[in-house]
Structures are given as structure tokens and as C-alpha cells.
Short mmCIF file of C-alpha atoms in Angstrom, two decimals:
data_model
loop_
_atom_site.label_atom_id
_atom_site.label_comp_id
_atom_site.label_asym_id
_atom_site.label_seq_id
_atom_site.Cartn_x
_atom_site.Cartn_y
_atom_site.Cartn_z
CA MET A 1 106.10 44.16 145.36
CA ALA A 2 105.07 46.47 142.60
CA ALA A 3 106.05 50.05 143.03
CA PRO A 4 103.15 52.35 143.81
CA MET A 5 101.82 54.27 140.84
CA ARG A 6 102.54 57.98 140.83
CA PRO A 7 99.61 60.28 140.21
CA ALA A 8 99.60 61.83 136.75
CA ARG A 9 100.97 65.36 136.66
CA ARG A 10 98.42 67.99 135.93
CA PRO A 11 99.24 70.56 133.27
CA SER A 12 100.06 73.99 134.58
CA GLN A 13 97.37 76.63 134.71
CA SER A 14 98.98 78.67 131.89
CA ARG A 15 99.14 75.61 129.62
CA ARG A 16 95.50 74.75 130.42
CA GLN A 17 94.45 78.32 129.64
CA GLY A 18 96.41 78.31 126.36
CA SER A 19 94.83 75.02 125.31
CA ALA A 20 91.37 76.26 126.27
CA SER A 21 91.89 79.46 124.27
CA ALA A 22 93.02 77.54 121.20
CA SER A 23 90.15 75.07 121.57
CA ALA A 24 87.69 77.93 121.79
CA GLN A 25 88.94 79.11 118.40
CA GLY A 26 88.77 75.62 116.92
CA LEU A 27 92.58 75.34 116.66
CA ARG A 28 95.09 72.93 118.19
CA PRO A 29 97.78 74.59 120.37
CA ASP A 30 100.57 73.52 117.98
CA ARG A 31 98.60 74.88 115.03
CA THR A 32 98.17 78.19 116.85
CA ARG A 33 101.92 78.47 117.47
CA VAL A 34 102.67 77.82 113.79
CA LEU A 35 100.23 80.51 112.69
CA MET A 36 101.71 82.98 115.18
CA ASP A 37 105.24 82.26 113.90
CA ARG A 38 104.14 82.77 110.30
CA SER A 39 102.35 85.98 111.20
CA GLY A 40 105.49 87.30 112.87
CA GLU A 41 107.60 86.40 109.83
CA PHE A 42 105.09 88.08 107.51
CA GLN A 43 105.22 91.31 109.54
CA LYS A 44 109.02 91.22 109.28
CA TRP A 45 108.81 90.87 105.49
CA LYS A 46 106.32 93.73 105.38
CA MET A 47 108.50 96.10 107.38
CA GLN A 48 111.53 95.31 105.23
CA SER A 49 109.63 95.78 101.97
CA LEU A 50 107.93 99.05 102.88
CA SER A 51 111.16 100.54 104.21
CA LYS A 52 113.02 100.03 100.92
CA ALA A 53 113.51 102.84 98.43
CA ASP A 54 111.29 102.88 95.33
CA LEU A 55 113.55 101.62 92.53
CA SER A 56 111.02 102.03 89.72
CA ARG A 57 111.78 104.27 86.75
CA LYS A 58 109.32 106.88 88.04
CA GLY A 59 110.43 106.56 91.65
CA SER A 60 106.97 106.88 93.19
CA VAL A 61 103.51 105.30 93.19
CA ASP A 62 101.30 106.35 90.26
CA GLU A 63 98.63 108.88 91.18
CA ASP A 64 95.69 106.72 90.09
CA VAL A 65 96.61 103.90 92.51
CA VAL A 66 97.93 105.85 95.51
CA GLU A 67 94.73 105.36 97.53
CA LEU A 68 94.54 101.67 96.59
CA VAL A 69 98.14 101.05 97.65
CA ARG A 70 97.57 102.96 100.88
CA LEU A 71 94.45 100.90 101.63
CA LEU A 72 96.29 97.58 101.18
CA ASN A 73 99.42 98.60 103.09
CA GLY A 74 97.24 99.85 105.94
CA ARG A 75 95.93 96.31 106.53
CA GLU A 76 98.01 93.90 108.58
CA GLN A 77 97.42 90.99 106.18
CA PHE A 78 98.70 92.70 103.00
CA PHE A 79 101.53 94.76 101.56
CA THR A 80 102.25 95.81 97.99
CA THR A 81 105.57 95.01 96.31
CA SER A 82 105.07 96.73 92.92
CA SER A 83 102.41 98.53 90.95
CA CYS A 84 101.73 100.43 87.73
CA ALA A 85 98.48 102.27 87.07
CA GLY A 86 98.72 101.66 83.32
CA ARG A 87 100.66 103.52 80.64
CA ILE A 88 101.14 104.26 76.97
CA LEU A 89 104.74 104.00 75.83
CA LEU A 90 106.88 104.08 72.72
CA LEU A 91 109.95 101.86 72.75
CA ASP A 92 112.86 101.82 70.32
CA GLY A 93 114.37 98.34 70.18
CA GLY A 94 117.40 96.89 68.45
CA ILE A 95 117.43 96.68 64.67
CA ASN A 96 117.92 92.91 64.67
CA GLY A 97 115.55 92.14 67.51
CA CYS A 98 112.07 90.90 66.71
CA GLU A 99 110.94 90.96 70.32
CA ILE A 100 111.18 94.21 72.23
CA GLN A 101 112.79 93.86 75.65
CA LYS A 102 112.31 96.96 77.80
CA GLN A 103 115.69 96.64 79.49
CA ASN A 104 117.51 96.58 76.12
CA CYS A 105 115.77 99.45 74.36
CA SER A 106 115.25 103.20 74.47
CA TRP A 107 112.13 104.66 76.05
CA LEU A 108 111.08 107.32 73.55
CA LEU A 109 107.80 108.14 75.29
CA VAL A 110 105.96 107.07 78.43
CA THR A 111 102.78 108.54 79.89
CA HIS A 112 100.19 107.48 82.45
CA ARG A 113 97.51 109.69 80.91
CA LEU A 114 95.80 110.01 77.54
CA CYS A 115 98.20 110.55 74.65
CA ASP A 116 97.89 112.54 71.40
CA LYS A 117 99.34 112.02 67.93
CA ASP A 118 101.79 114.94 68.08
CA GLU A 119 103.53 113.45 71.13
CA VAL A 120 104.07 110.16 69.34
CA LEU A 121 105.23 111.73 66.06
CA SER A 122 107.72 113.90 67.91
CA ALA A 123 109.11 110.90 69.81
CA LEU A 124 109.31 108.79 66.63
CA LYS A 125 111.84 111.22 65.15
CA LYS A 126 114.37 109.86 67.66
CA ALA A 127 113.81 106.22 66.67
CA ARG A 128 116.83 104.42 65.19
CA GLY A 129 115.66 100.82 65.36
CA ASP A 130 112.24 99.15 65.53
CA ALA A 131 109.81 101.42 67.37
CA VAL A 132 106.79 99.82 69.04
CA LEU A 133 103.73 101.55 70.47
CA LYS A 134 102.36 99.81 73.56
CA PHE A 135 99.57 100.16 76.06
CA GLU A 136 100.20 98.32 79.32
CA PRO A 137 97.21 98.00 81.68
CA PHE A 138 97.20 98.21 85.45
CA VAL A 139 99.31 95.65 87.31
CA LEU A 140 99.66 95.16 91.05
CA HIS A 141 101.62 92.65 93.13
CA VAL A 142 100.54 92.08 96.72
CA GLN A 143 102.11 89.76 99.27
CA CYS A 144 99.46 88.23 101.52
CA ARG A 145 99.75 86.79 105.01
CA GLN A 146 98.10 83.53 104.01
CA LEU A 147 96.22 81.90 101.16
CA GLN A 148 92.77 82.86 102.46
CA ASP A 149 93.75 86.55 102.39
CA ALA A 150 94.97 86.19 98.80
CA GLN A 151 91.70 84.53 97.81
CA VAL A 152 89.76 87.56 99.06
CA LEU A 153 91.80 89.87 96.82
CA HIS A 154 91.67 87.46 93.89
CA SER A 155 87.90 87.31 94.06
CA VAL A 156 87.64 91.10 94.10
CA ALA A 157 90.15 91.48 91.23
CA VAL A 158 88.37 89.01 88.94
CA SER A 159 84.98 90.55 89.73
CA SER A 160 86.38 94.00 88.88
CA GLY A 161 87.53 92.95 85.40
CA PHE A 162 91.12 91.85 86.05
CA ARG A 163 90.50 88.29 84.89
CA ASN A 164 94.15 87.41 84.34
CA SER A 165 94.91 87.69 88.05
CA GLY A 166 96.52 84.79 89.87
CA ILE A 167 98.10 83.54 93.09
CA THR A 168 101.53 81.97 93.54
CA VAL A 169 102.88 80.30 96.66
CA GLY A 170 106.62 79.98 97.24
CA LYS A 171 108.31 77.18 99.17
CA ARG A 172 109.19 79.60 101.97
CA GLY A 173 105.51 80.30 102.42
CA LYS A 174 105.30 83.62 100.60
CA THR A 175 101.85 84.03 99.07
CA MET A 176 101.73 86.54 96.22
CA LEU A 177 98.75 87.88 94.32
CA ALA A 178 99.21 89.45 90.88
CA VAL A 179 96.35 91.65 89.66
CA ARG A 180 96.43 91.67 85.85
CA SER A 181 94.21 92.01 82.81
CA THR A 182 94.54 91.17 79.14
CA HIS A 183 93.44 94.37 77.37
CA GLY A 184 96.94 95.43 76.33
CA LEU A 185 98.13 96.73 72.96
CA GLU A 186 101.43 96.33 71.10
CA VAL A 187 101.95 97.54 67.51
CA PRO A 188 105.22 98.10 65.56
CA LEU A 189 105.47 101.52 63.90
CA SER A 190 108.95 101.71 62.39
CA HIS A 191 111.74 99.46 61.13
CA GLU A 192 115.41 100.45 61.17
CA GLY A 193 114.35 104.00 61.96
CA ARG A 194 111.93 104.27 59.01
CA LEU A 195 108.25 104.89 59.69
CA MET A 196 106.18 101.99 58.29
CA VAL A 197 102.67 103.37 58.86
CA THR A 198 100.75 106.53 58.06
CA GLU A 199 99.94 109.33 60.48
CA GLU A 200 96.29 108.46 60.03
CA TYR A 201 96.98 104.94 61.28
CA ILE A 202 98.91 106.29 64.27
CA ASP A 203 95.94 108.50 65.10
CA PHE A 204 93.67 105.43 64.86
CA LEU A 205 95.94 103.42 67.19
CA LEU A 206 96.03 106.21 69.76
CA LYS A 207 92.23 106.35 69.87
CA ILE A 208 92.23 102.65 70.73
CA ALA A 209 95.03 103.08 73.29
CA ASN A 210 93.23 106.00 74.94
CA GLN A 211 89.99 104.03 75.10
CA LYS A 212 91.86 101.22 76.80
CA MET A 213 93.39 103.71 79.23
CA GLU A 214 89.97 105.07 80.15
CA GLU A 215 88.57 101.55 80.64
CA ASN A 216 91.65 100.69 82.70
CA LYS A 217 90.98 103.62 85.05
CA LYS A 218 87.35 102.56 85.49
CA ARG A 219 88.48 99.06 86.45
CA ILE A 220 90.92 100.46 89.02
CA GLU A 221 88.15 102.54 90.58
CA ARG A 222 85.84 99.51 90.59
CA PHE A 223 88.55 97.37 92.19
CA TYR A 224 89.13 99.97 94.91
CA SER A 225 85.42 100.27 95.72
CA CYS A 226 84.84 96.51 95.72
CA LEU A 227 87.94 95.96 97.88
CA GLN A 228 86.71 98.43 100.47
CA LEU A 229 83.37 96.63 100.67
CA ALA A 230 85.02 93.20 100.85
CA LEU A 231 87.32 94.24 103.71
CA GLU A 232 84.46 95.88 105.58
CA ARG A 233 82.42 92.71 105.16
CA GLU A 234 85.33 90.64 106.51
CA GLU A 235 85.55 92.84 109.60
CA ALA A 236 81.80 92.99 110.13
CA GLY A 237 81.58 89.21 110.02
CA GLY A 238 83.91 89.01 113.02
CA LEU A 239 85.60 85.92 111.59
CA HIS A 240 89.35 85.50 111.81
CA PRO A 241 90.94 84.53 108.47
CA GLU A 242 92.55 81.48 110.08
CA THR A 243 89.27 79.94 111.21
CA LYS A 244 86.66 80.97 108.64
CA LYS A 245 85.60 78.96 105.65
CA MET A 246 86.06 80.60 102.27
CA THR A 247 82.80 81.14 100.40
CA HIS A 248 83.67 84.03 98.07
CA PRO A 249 81.27 84.42 95.13
CA VAL A 250 83.82 84.01 92.34
CA TYR A 251 84.82 80.53 93.55
CA THR A 252 81.25 79.49 94.37
CA HIS A 253 79.98 80.52 90.94
CA ARG A 254 82.84 78.78 89.14
CA ARG A 255 82.20 75.56 91.03
CA LYS A 256 78.49 75.73 90.21
CA ARG A 257 79.11 76.26 86.49
CA LYS A 258 81.70 73.49 86.38
CA THR A 259 79.45 71.09 88.26
CA GLU A 260 76.49 71.72 85.95
CA LYS A 261 78.65 71.24 82.87
CA MET A 262 80.22 68.04 84.14
CA HIS A 263 76.84 66.58 85.14
CA ARG A 264 75.66 66.99 81.58
CA GLN A 265 78.75 65.25 80.17
CA TRP A 266 79.24 62.44 82.68
CA SER A 267 76.54 59.95 83.59
CA SER A 268 78.15 56.69 84.81
CA PRO A 269 78.65 56.07 88.57
CA GLU A 270 82.44 55.83 88.06
CA LYS A 271 82.53 59.23 86.34
CA GLN A 272 80.36 60.74 89.03
CA LYS A 273 82.83 59.54 91.65
CA ASP A 274 85.69 61.21 89.76
CA LEU A 275 83.66 64.39 89.50
CA GLU A 276 83.10 64.54 93.25
CA SER A 277 86.82 64.07 93.81
CA ASP A 278 87.65 66.90 91.41
CA GLU A 279 85.17 69.27 93.01
CA ASP A 280 86.95 68.96 96.36
CA ASN A 281 89.87 70.90 94.90
CA ALA A 282 89.82 74.70 95.06
CA GLU A 283 89.54 76.47 91.73
CA ILE A 284 92.84 78.30 91.85
CA SER A 285 96.24 77.85 90.24
CA LEU A 286 99.19 77.67 92.60
CA SER A 287 102.83 77.59 91.51
CA PHE A 288 105.45 76.32 93.92
CA PHE A 289 108.85 77.78 93.16
CA PRO A 290 111.93 75.57 93.65
CA GLU A 291 114.22 78.40 94.66
CA ASN A 292 114.04 80.53 97.80
CA TYR A 293 111.30 82.79 96.56
#
């Protein structure tokens, strides 16, 4: 005689409620647990990073980006790891070195404001090797809770003029956004301690460097304003980053331009099929680091 069949066990009330909650959000229970674990790990990284001492040469956040850094660190999905508001500097490198490395040279002058010719001429008197005048624009590194959060910042950065910005994803799941631009300046002024240019040329270079500094500050202010609006829009939409679909303008516009261009160049059915496959991929460069990033 066959053994009587046992009635199937019903899931406990807590498990049913958890599954219903996850289903209501459009997520599987196992997916929800993974996201919660990652969120907890991210908060741990954030606490560790923000509790560390500032090891930069200056030892504090630059005045022009204090409010921006505070805004990002005040959001649970972001924290900053390094920043520089932009600076004009004069470096004295080795006599035999063609490429100036900041860790192997003397810092004759560094300023985060507009610079005049007398400051540079005075600093050049201390040069013994190959002195180089540089302008370095604003740079910011932000660790993000997940890729969607990084895409929000990336869209704002590109729209604000920082078109060299990018996202990297490490194997441990760390998602980093670098906000960068390309309007830098680097010009050699002396060789083996001997000035190779005229004072008039130095004055000309400083006018360019100061113009770049002023433009750099405008871009920072634009980035801050646009970021505020973007974050307010995210909150007003009431959509959680883990469930919403990304439709940020910078990605939408790039896809549209690429699609129009490709349609003009490709006409066969086989090429059209390849085009559709390519368009499924997000327009963003991701680097996966082999080491424990």
C-alpha cells in the first residue's frame, strides 16, 4: 500500500510577508538580500573612508568645493575619496627627466586662486632643474553605492562641462566615479635652472592659466547646481535606485545621435541586426580591475 501523501508545508507568515514585500517592489527575495548586503558593505566603506585623516598636501578640502563635498557625503548613496578644486603650480623636476613627476620634484609654487607674474618669477629663482608651469583643473573621485547612482553623477558631470569623466567598477563591487575635464595647461619654463622664456611670455601664459581657473570655477558652480536639481528630481520621483530604469538625458541623447549616424551608414538587414544588438549596450566605459580594488 502506498504511503499517504503528506500535505505540503506552508511557508511561515514572516517568509510570506517578506516575499510579498519584495514582489511589491518588483524584486525577488534573494535579489533583495543581495542588495541589502551590498548596501551594508557600502555603508561600512563610507564610515571607514570619512573617518580617516586627510593625507593631502593641503590637509583639508579646498574652499571652492566644500559645499559640493558636503552635499555628496550627506547622501547615503555617495561618499568622496579625493578632490581638488583646481590649481596653478610651478614644479621643479630633475635635470635629466623629460617628464615631470610630482612625487619626485620640488613644489616651487601652488595656488588655488588667480596667480600673477611676480609670484612665478620669485618662485623661479629657486629652480635648479627643469621648471614647469601647470594648471590642473577640478578633479573629484566619488564612490557610489551602485552603478545607477554613478550614472546620475556622470550625467550631471558631463552636462556641466566635465566631459572626461568616467566610471570604473572593481571586482569587489566598488563603483567609482571620476569627475575630470581636459582644459589643463603644462608649459616648461626653465632648463637646468636657466630661464628659457621671456617675462612677457610668462605673463601671457598666466593670463591663459587664470582664464582657465575662472572657467573651472564656473563649471564647479554649474556642477553643484545641476547636482542639487538632479538629486531633488530623484527624490521627487519617489523611485528607488534599485528598481527604476535609467533614462538620464546624456545617455538618451548619445544613443539617439549614434542611432541616427549608424542608420545613415548601414542599410542591409544583417547590418541593421548588428546595430540593434549594439544599441542594447549602455554607453559607458567600465574597467574591471584584477586586483582587490
